[in-house]
Short mmCIF file of C-alpha atoms (C1' of nucleotides) in Angstrom, two decimals:
data_model
loop_
_atom_site.label_atom_id
_atom_site.label_comp_id
_atom_site.label_asym_id
_atom_site.label_seq_id
_atom_site.Cartn_x
_atom_site.Cartn_y
_atom_site.Cartn_z
CA UNK A 1 -14.94 -27.08 -9.25
CA UNK A 2 -12.91 -23.91 -9.42
CA UNK A 3 -9.77 -24.40 -7.40
CA UNK A 4 -7.12 -21.77 -6.81
CA UNK A 5 -8.33 -20.26 -10.03
CA UNK A 6 -6.60 -16.98 -9.43
CA UNK A 7 -3.23 -18.15 -8.19
CA UNK A 8 -0.18 -17.79 -10.38
CA UNK A 9 1.43 -20.79 -11.95
CA UNK A 10 4.87 -21.64 -10.60
CA UNK A 11 7.42 -22.65 -13.17
CA UNK A 12 10.11 -25.22 -12.41
CA UNK A 13 11.18 -25.67 -8.83
CA UNK A 14 9.79 -22.47 -7.38
CA UNK A 15 8.48 -23.61 -4.07
CA UNK A 16 6.92 -21.14 -1.64
CA UNK A 17 7.95 -23.43 1.19
CA UNK A 18 11.58 -22.58 0.59
CA UNK A 19 10.94 -19.08 1.79
CA UNK A 20 11.93 -17.33 -1.44
CA UNK A 21 8.72 -15.40 -1.36
CA UNK A 22 9.72 -13.60 1.81
CA UNK A 23 13.47 -13.14 1.66
CA UNK A 24 14.18 -10.85 -1.24
CA UNK A 25 10.61 -10.08 -2.18
CA UNK A 26 10.48 -6.65 -3.75
CA UNK A 27 6.86 -6.15 -2.79
CA UNK A 28 7.95 -6.36 0.83
CA UNK A 29 10.88 -4.05 0.12
CA UNK A 30 8.61 -1.53 -1.51
CA UNK A 31 6.27 -1.68 1.46
CA UNK A 32 9.28 -0.86 3.57
CA UNK A 33 9.48 2.46 1.74
CA UNK A 34 5.78 3.26 1.42
CA UNK A 35 3.38 1.33 3.54
CA UNK A 36 1.44 3.92 5.46
CA UNK A 37 -1.75 5.47 4.32
CA UNK A 38 -0.28 8.94 4.79
CA UNK A 39 2.66 8.17 2.51
CA UNK A 40 0.37 7.04 -0.28
CA UNK A 41 -1.85 10.08 0.13
CA UNK A 42 1.12 12.43 0.05
CA UNK A 43 2.32 10.82 -3.14
CA UNK A 44 -1.17 11.14 -4.58
CA UNK A 45 -1.06 14.85 -3.86
CA UNK A 46 2.38 15.14 -5.39
CA UNK A 47 1.00 13.65 -8.60
CA UNK A 48 -1.91 16.05 -8.39
CA UNK A 49 0.57 18.90 -8.39
CA UNK A 50 0.83 19.74 -4.71
CA UNK A 51 4.28 21.00 -3.77
CA UNK A 52 4.01 22.86 -0.47
CA UNK A 53 4.01 21.61 3.09
CA UNK A 54 0.74 23.09 4.21
CA UNK A 55 -1.06 21.92 1.10
CA UNK A 56 0.16 18.37 1.57
CA UNK A 57 -1.20 18.29 5.09
CA UNK A 58 -4.46 19.97 4.15
CA UNK A 59 -5.24 18.11 0.94
CA UNK A 60 -4.10 14.71 2.12
CA UNK A 61 -6.16 15.27 5.24
CA UNK A 62 -3.36 14.51 7.65
CA UNK A 63 -1.93 16.44 10.58
CA UNK A 64 1.17 18.57 10.19
CA UNK A 65 3.44 16.44 12.35
CA UNK A 66 2.56 13.39 10.28
CA UNK A 67 3.02 15.33 7.05
CA UNK A 68 6.41 16.54 8.25
CA UNK A 69 7.57 13.06 9.11
CA UNK A 70 6.34 11.45 5.89
CA UNK A 71 7.80 14.18 3.72
CA UNK A 72 11.13 13.77 5.44
CA UNK A 73 11.04 10.01 4.92
CA UNK A 74 10.02 10.33 1.28
CA UNK A 75 12.83 12.80 0.68
CA UNK A 76 15.29 10.51 2.47
CA UNK A 77 14.17 7.62 0.28
CA UNK A 78 14.61 9.72 -2.83
CA UNK A 79 10.99 9.80 -3.95
CA UNK A 80 10.63 13.52 -3.36
CA UNK A 81 13.15 16.29 -3.61
CA UNK A 82 13.03 19.30 -1.38
CA UNK A 83 13.97 22.54 -3.01
CA UNK A 84 14.17 26.17 -2.02
CA UNK A 85 12.81 28.52 -4.60
CA UNK A 86 11.82 32.13 -4.89
CA UNK A 87 9.37 33.83 -7.14
CA UNK A 88 10.18 37.42 -8.11
CA UNK A 89 9.07 39.76 -5.36
CA UNK A 90 8.30 36.92 -2.99
CA UNK A 91 10.27 35.50 -0.13
CA UNK A 92 12.02 32.16 -0.33
CA UNK A 93 9.74 29.16 -0.13
CA UNK A 94 10.23 25.43 -0.08
CA UNK A 95 8.63 22.89 -2.31
CA UNK A 96 8.64 19.15 -2.75
CA UNK A 97 8.91 17.70 -6.21
CA UNK A 98 8.62 14.15 -7.41
CA UNK A 99 11.86 12.59 -8.52
CA UNK A 100 12.00 10.03 -11.30
CA UNK A 101 12.02 7.38 -8.62
CA UNK A 102 8.90 8.82 -7.06
CA UNK A 103 7.14 9.36 -10.36
CA UNK A 104 7.83 5.76 -11.30
CA UNK A 105 5.52 4.69 -8.51
CA UNK A 106 2.54 6.13 -10.32
CA UNK A 107 1.35 2.86 -11.86
CA UNK A 108 0.94 1.48 -8.35
CA UNK A 109 -1.17 4.45 -7.32
CA UNK A 110 -3.16 4.18 -10.52
CA UNK A 111 -3.75 0.48 -9.91
CA UNK A 112 -5.06 1.16 -6.41
CA UNK A 113 -7.32 3.85 -7.81
CA UNK A 114 -8.56 1.61 -10.59
CA UNK A 115 -9.44 -1.11 -8.11
CA UNK A 116 -11.25 1.35 -5.87
CA UNK A 117 -13.10 2.78 -8.85
CA UNK A 118 -14.39 -0.65 -9.72
CA UNK A 119 -15.08 -2.17 -6.32
CA UNK A 120 -15.64 0.65 -3.85
CA UNK A 121 -17.47 3.40 -5.70
CA UNK A 122 -20.87 2.97 -7.29
CA UNK A 123 -20.17 5.66 -9.85
CA UNK A 124 -16.80 4.34 -10.94
CA UNK A 125 -14.70 6.88 -9.10
CA UNK A 126 -14.71 10.67 -8.91
CA UNK A 127 -11.97 11.34 -11.42
CA UNK A 128 -10.72 9.77 -14.58
CA UNK A 129 -7.32 9.53 -16.18
CA UNK A 130 -7.19 10.41 -19.87
CA UNK A 131 -4.54 10.31 -22.52
CA UNK A 132 -3.82 13.99 -23.20
CA UNK A 133 -4.50 14.87 -26.80
CA UNK A 134 -5.99 11.52 -27.67
CA UNK A 135 -8.60 11.97 -24.94
CA UNK A 136 -9.22 8.28 -24.37
CA UNK A 137 -9.50 6.93 -20.81
CA UNK A 138 -6.37 5.36 -19.39
CA UNK A 139 -6.13 2.13 -17.43
CA UNK A 140 -3.46 -0.02 -15.81
CA UNK A 141 -2.81 -3.38 -17.36
CA UNK A 142 -0.41 -6.29 -17.55
CA UNK A 143 1.30 -6.76 -20.86
CA UNK A 144 4.15 -8.94 -22.02
CA UNK A 145 7.17 -7.85 -24.03
CA UNK A 146 5.61 -9.37 -27.12
CA UNK A 147 2.73 -6.96 -26.76
CA UNK A 148 0.01 -9.32 -25.56
CA UNK A 149 -2.43 -8.29 -22.86
CA UNK A 150 -1.98 -10.76 -20.03
CA UNK A 151 -4.60 -11.82 -17.52
CA UNK A 152 -3.75 -13.16 -14.08
CA UNK A 153 -4.37 -16.78 -15.06
CA UNK A 154 -1.94 -16.49 -17.96
CA UNK A 155 0.89 -15.58 -15.62
CA UNK A 156 3.86 -17.72 -14.80
CA UNK A 157 6.37 -17.03 -12.06
CA UNK A 158 10.01 -17.91 -12.55
CA UNK A 159 13.12 -17.38 -10.44
CA UNK A 160 15.51 -14.83 -11.84
CA UNK A 161 18.72 -15.85 -10.09
CA UNK A 162 20.10 -18.49 -7.80
CA UNK A 163 19.78 -17.50 -4.18
CA UNK A 164 23.20 -18.59 -3.00
CA UNK A 165 25.23 -18.07 -6.17
CA UNK A 166 28.69 -16.55 -5.93
CA UNK A 167 29.79 -17.05 -9.51
CA UNK A 168 32.00 -14.01 -9.41
CA UNK A 169 33.57 -15.39 -6.18
CA UNK B 1 14.30 24.40 -15.45
CA UNK B 2 12.27 21.29 -14.85
CA UNK B 3 9.27 22.23 -12.82
CA UNK B 4 6.64 19.83 -11.57
CA UNK B 5 7.61 17.69 -14.49
CA UNK B 6 5.94 14.62 -13.07
CA UNK B 7 2.64 16.04 -11.91
CA UNK B 8 -0.51 15.26 -13.79
CA UNK B 9 -2.22 17.90 -15.86
CA UNK B 10 -5.58 19.02 -14.53
CA UNK B 11 -8.29 19.49 -17.12
CA UNK B 12 -10.95 22.17 -16.77
CA UNK B 13 -11.86 23.35 -13.32
CA UNK B 14 -10.36 20.52 -11.31
CA UNK B 15 -8.86 22.31 -8.36
CA UNK B 16 -7.15 20.39 -5.57
CA UNK B 17 -8.05 23.21 -3.22
CA UNK B 18 -11.70 22.29 -3.46
CA UNK B 19 -11.00 19.11 -1.58
CA UNK B 20 -12.13 16.75 -4.33
CA UNK B 21 -8.90 14.84 -4.03
CA UNK B 22 -9.72 13.75 -0.51
CA UNK B 23 -13.47 13.30 -0.37
CA UNK B 24 -14.33 10.46 -2.68
CA UNK B 25 -10.82 9.48 -3.62
CA UNK B 26 -10.75 5.80 -4.45
CA UNK B 27 -7.08 5.50 -3.62
CA UNK B 28 -7.98 6.45 -0.07
CA UNK B 29 -10.93 4.07 -0.13
CA UNK B 30 -8.73 1.25 -1.33
CA UNK B 31 -6.23 1.98 1.41
CA UNK B 32 -9.14 1.63 3.79
CA UNK B 33 -9.42 -1.99 2.70
CA UNK B 34 -5.73 -2.87 2.34
CA UNK B 35 -3.20 -0.57 3.85
CA UNK B 36 -1.16 -2.71 6.18
CA UNK B 37 1.98 -4.48 5.23
CA UNK B 38 0.55 -7.76 6.48
CA UNK B 39 -2.52 -7.46 4.25
CA UNK B 40 -0.39 -6.94 1.16
CA UNK B 41 1.87 -9.84 2.08
CA UNK B 42 -1.07 -12.14 2.66
CA UNK B 43 -2.46 -11.22 -0.73
CA UNK B 44 0.94 -11.85 -2.26
CA UNK B 45 0.90 -15.32 -0.78
CA UNK B 46 -2.61 -15.91 -2.02
CA UNK B 47 -1.43 -15.13 -5.55
CA UNK B 48 1.51 -17.45 -5.01
CA UNK B 49 -0.94 -20.22 -4.28
CA UNK B 50 -1.00 -20.28 -0.49
CA UNK B 51 -4.37 -21.31 0.88
CA UNK B 52 -3.91 -22.46 4.45
CA UNK B 53 -3.72 -20.49 7.67
CA UNK B 54 -0.36 -21.72 8.91
CA UNK B 55 1.24 -21.21 5.53
CA UNK B 56 0.01 -17.65 5.32
CA UNK B 57 1.57 -16.83 8.66
CA UNK B 58 4.79 -18.68 7.92
CA UNK B 59 5.37 -17.53 4.35
CA UNK B 60 4.27 -13.95 4.87
CA UNK B 61 6.49 -13.89 7.92
CA UNK B 62 3.82 -12.62 10.26
CA UNK B 63 2.58 -13.90 13.59
CA UNK B 64 -0.51 -16.06 13.84
CA UNK B 65 -2.65 -13.50 15.65
CA UNK B 66 -1.95 -10.97 12.94
CA UNK B 67 -2.56 -13.51 10.20
CA UNK B 68 -5.88 -14.43 11.82
CA UNK B 69 -6.99 -10.83 12.01
CA UNK B 70 -5.96 -9.92 8.45
CA UNK B 71 -7.51 -13.05 6.98
CA UNK B 72 -10.74 -12.27 8.77
CA UNK B 73 -10.73 -8.72 7.46
CA UNK B 74 -9.91 -9.78 3.92
CA UNK B 75 -12.72 -12.31 4.01
CA UNK B 76 -15.09 -9.68 5.41
CA UNK B 77 -14.12 -7.33 2.61
CA UNK B 78 -14.72 -10.02 0.02
CA UNK B 79 -11.16 -10.34 -1.24
CA UNK B 80 -10.75 -13.86 0.06
CA UNK B 81 -13.26 -16.62 0.53
CA UNK B 82 -12.98 -19.11 3.32
CA UNK B 83 -13.98 -22.61 2.46
CA UNK B 84 -14.10 -25.96 4.20
CA UNK B 85 -12.91 -28.81 2.07
CA UNK B 86 -11.93 -32.41 2.48
CA UNK B 87 -9.66 -34.58 0.47
CA UNK B 88 -10.55 -38.30 0.36
CA UNK B 89 -9.23 -40.02 3.46
CA UNK B 90 -8.30 -36.75 5.11
CA UNK B 91 -10.03 -34.71 7.73
CA UNK B 92 -11.81 -31.48 6.95
CA UNK B 93 -9.54 -28.54 6.35
CA UNK B 94 -10.06 -24.89 5.69
CA UNK B 95 -8.62 -22.85 2.91
CA UNK B 96 -8.68 -19.29 1.72
CA UNK B 97 -9.17 -18.57 -1.95
CA UNK B 98 -8.97 -15.33 -3.87
CA UNK B 99 -12.28 -14.02 -5.08
CA UNK B 100 -12.60 -12.09 -8.32
CA UNK B 101 -12.48 -8.92 -6.25
CA UNK B 102 -9.27 -10.03 -4.60
CA UNK B 103 -7.69 -11.25 -7.82
CA UNK B 104 -8.44 -7.92 -9.43
CA UNK B 105 -5.99 -6.31 -7.06
CA UNK B 106 -3.10 -8.10 -8.70
CA UNK B 107 -2.01 -5.22 -10.93
CA UNK B 108 -1.44 -3.15 -7.81
CA UNK B 109 0.77 -5.86 -6.30
CA UNK B 110 2.57 -6.26 -9.60
CA UNK B 111 3.16 -2.52 -9.79
CA UNK B 112 4.67 -2.47 -6.30
CA UNK B 113 6.86 -5.41 -7.24
CA UNK B 114 7.95 -3.80 -10.48
CA UNK B 115 8.94 -0.64 -8.66
CA UNK B 116 10.88 -2.58 -6.06
CA UNK B 117 12.59 -4.61 -8.78
CA UNK B 118 13.79 -1.44 -10.41
CA UNK B 119 14.66 0.73 -7.43
CA UNK B 120 15.38 -1.52 -4.48
CA UNK B 121 17.12 -4.60 -5.82
CA UNK B 122 20.42 -4.53 -7.63
CA UNK B 123 19.60 -7.69 -9.54
CA UNK B 124 16.17 -6.61 -10.70
CA UNK B 125 14.18 -8.69 -8.27
CA UNK B 126 14.24 -12.35 -7.30
CA UNK B 127 11.36 -13.50 -9.46
CA UNK B 128 9.94 -12.60 -12.81
CA UNK B 129 6.45 -12.69 -14.24
CA UNK B 130 6.12 -14.29 -17.65
CA UNK B 131 3.34 -14.73 -20.13
CA UNK B 132 2.61 -18.45 -19.99
CA UNK B 133 3.09 -20.07 -23.38
CA UNK B 134 4.51 -16.97 -24.98
CA UNK B 135 7.28 -16.86 -22.38
CA UNK B 136 7.91 -13.14 -22.60
CA UNK B 137 8.36 -11.09 -19.40
CA UNK B 138 5.29 -9.25 -18.18
CA UNK B 139 5.14 -5.69 -16.93
CA UNK B 140 2.56 -3.24 -15.65
CA UNK B 141 1.79 -0.26 -17.81
CA UNK B 142 -0.62 2.56 -18.46
CA UNK B 143 -2.51 2.36 -21.70
CA UNK B 144 -5.43 4.25 -23.13
CA UNK B 145 -8.55 2.81 -24.71
CA UNK B 146 -7.16 3.66 -28.14
CA UNK B 147 -4.25 1.34 -27.43
CA UNK B 148 -1.49 3.87 -26.89
CA UNK B 149 1.09 3.41 -24.20
CA UNK B 150 0.79 6.40 -21.89
CA UNK B 151 3.53 7.95 -19.80
CA UNK B 152 2.86 9.96 -16.67
CA UNK B 153 3.42 13.31 -18.40
CA UNK B 154 0.84 12.44 -21.04
CA UNK B 155 -1.86 12.04 -18.42
CA UNK B 156 -4.79 14.32 -17.90
CA UNK B 157 -7.13 14.22 -14.95
CA UNK B 158 -10.81 15.01 -15.41
CA UNK B 159 -13.78 14.94 -13.08
CA UNK B 160 -16.24 12.16 -13.79
CA UNK B 161 -19.36 13.55 -12.15
CA UNK B 162 -20.67 16.62 -10.40
CA UNK B 163 -20.15 16.40 -6.69
CA UNK B 164 -23.53 17.73 -5.57
CA UNK B 165 -25.70 16.63 -8.47
CA UNK B 166 -29.14 15.27 -7.77
CA UNK B 167 -30.41 15.13 -11.33
CA UNK B 168 -32.66 12.18 -10.57
CA UNK B 169 -34.00 13.97 -7.47
"C1'" DC C 1 4.86 29.74 5.54
"C1'" DG C 2 7.07 25.63 7.08
"C1'" DG C 3 7.67 23.44 10.26
"C1'" DC C 4 8.87 21.16 15.46
"C1'" DA C 5 7.54 19.81 20.50
"C1'" DT C 6 4.43 17.68 23.35
"C1'" DC C 7 0.74 14.76 24.62
"C1'" DC C 8 -2.47 11.36 23.79
"C1'" DT C 9 -5.02 7.44 21.60
"C1'" DT C 10 -5.39 3.73 18.51
"C1'" DA C 11 -3.62 0.30 15.36
"C1'" DG C 12 -0.04 -2.90 13.90
"C1'" DG C 13 2.39 -6.59 15.15
"C1'" DG C 14 5.70 -9.96 17.77
"C1'" DA C 15 6.07 -13.75 21.52
"C1'" DT C 16 4.21 -17.13 24.09
"C1'" DA C 17 0.89 -20.21 25.55
"C1'" DC C 18 -3.33 -22.61 25.05
"C1'" DT C 19 -7.63 -25.04 22.70
"C1'" DG C 20 -10.81 -27.84 19.59
"C1'" DC D 1 -4.37 -27.78 11.60
"C1'" DA D 2 -6.54 -23.58 12.61
"C1'" DG D 3 -6.91 -20.81 15.23
"C1'" DT D 4 -7.68 -17.73 20.29
"C1'" DA D 5 -6.01 -15.36 24.52
"C1'" DT D 6 -2.85 -12.60 26.77
"C1'" DC D 7 0.84 -9.44 27.18
"C1'" DC D 8 3.78 -6.08 25.56
"C1'" DC D 9 6.07 -2.86 22.50
"C1'" DT D 10 6.28 0.31 18.63
"C1'" DA D 11 4.38 2.93 14.90
"C1'" DA D 12 0.68 5.75 13.06
"C1'" DG D 13 -1.65 9.60 13.58
"C1'" DG D 14 -4.76 13.47 15.66
"C1'" DA D 15 -4.81 17.94 18.60
"C1'" DT D 16 -2.76 21.75 20.33
"C1'" DG D 17 0.63 25.09 20.81
"C1'" DC D 18 5.00 27.30 19.67
"C1'" DC D 19 8.81 29.12 16.74
"C1'" DG D 20 11.95 31.21 13.05
#
DNA sequence: CGGCATCCTTAGGGATACTG
DNA sequence: CAGTATCCCTAAGGATGCCG
């Protein structure tokens, strides 16, 4: 009998019934910043090197109004930075560049891609990530600070701080 | 001048303008399976050990109709499995369990959480993942098959297969 | 080129009430 | 407990056209 085989082990008195999983959950917070399909696709394009408005709309396959709104939101949230620039002999253009905050979201994108490669594409996905120079394929994984690869069943969830603490009062 | 510092390097003739990034993109395909906030939150709860309908709705903080619809979709997509079970002396109940396919999405959830911990919570997030036994904190990372840690700027993107090939024709 | 305005349709999602 | 039915509102997103 395989029961809840994939759920994470709760350490100590971490009880989902207390509501901790919803209140300050940073997955939920992150989804508050990027939850729409169009936002993810725009970020994908940013990682692929797209910088200009029209290209975002075209390559992400979304309409211009939606592109405009998402880009604005992503800039407001600090994931993209909008910048005027001018190449010699050209007129001024605008471009959107990933900030550190935006770039730091890449592992999430890579994880979604990796899952799709495995479960939704019979050929393992159209593109592959490689380690430049080394040339080896790159994957997303869980690893602990001691350097061990960690599988889902080896995970333990612990609370980081008291919910109602005011120790600095 | 830091230009496009966070974009991925394209190897060979991989041109975003050709549309390859949209056609078979497995990020987009994955978002076709889970893109809504409620779907992510339900999966979160599944990893946290939730198995019953009411608990999913309550702990994910979503209404019952939405929970019903998402659970149905996730079961249809093979991420969750619905099962009737009965404890001795109790009546028959239903529960939802993560399949291998569903469990394999955990790195994506963990990556979203890790990003939120870093960028959206001043205390680094309410909960922490640890390597059971070892006790060390667990993080999501990119690593190549040769074992090197890989940062975003060390990434290279290559095509895996010809788009129009019919070599077995 | 880099948008915004307008209009429209569909999807996401809450509230409430009801059923087996 | 495990949902369904109904109603309603908002957000997501496409299409078209216009503007500096």
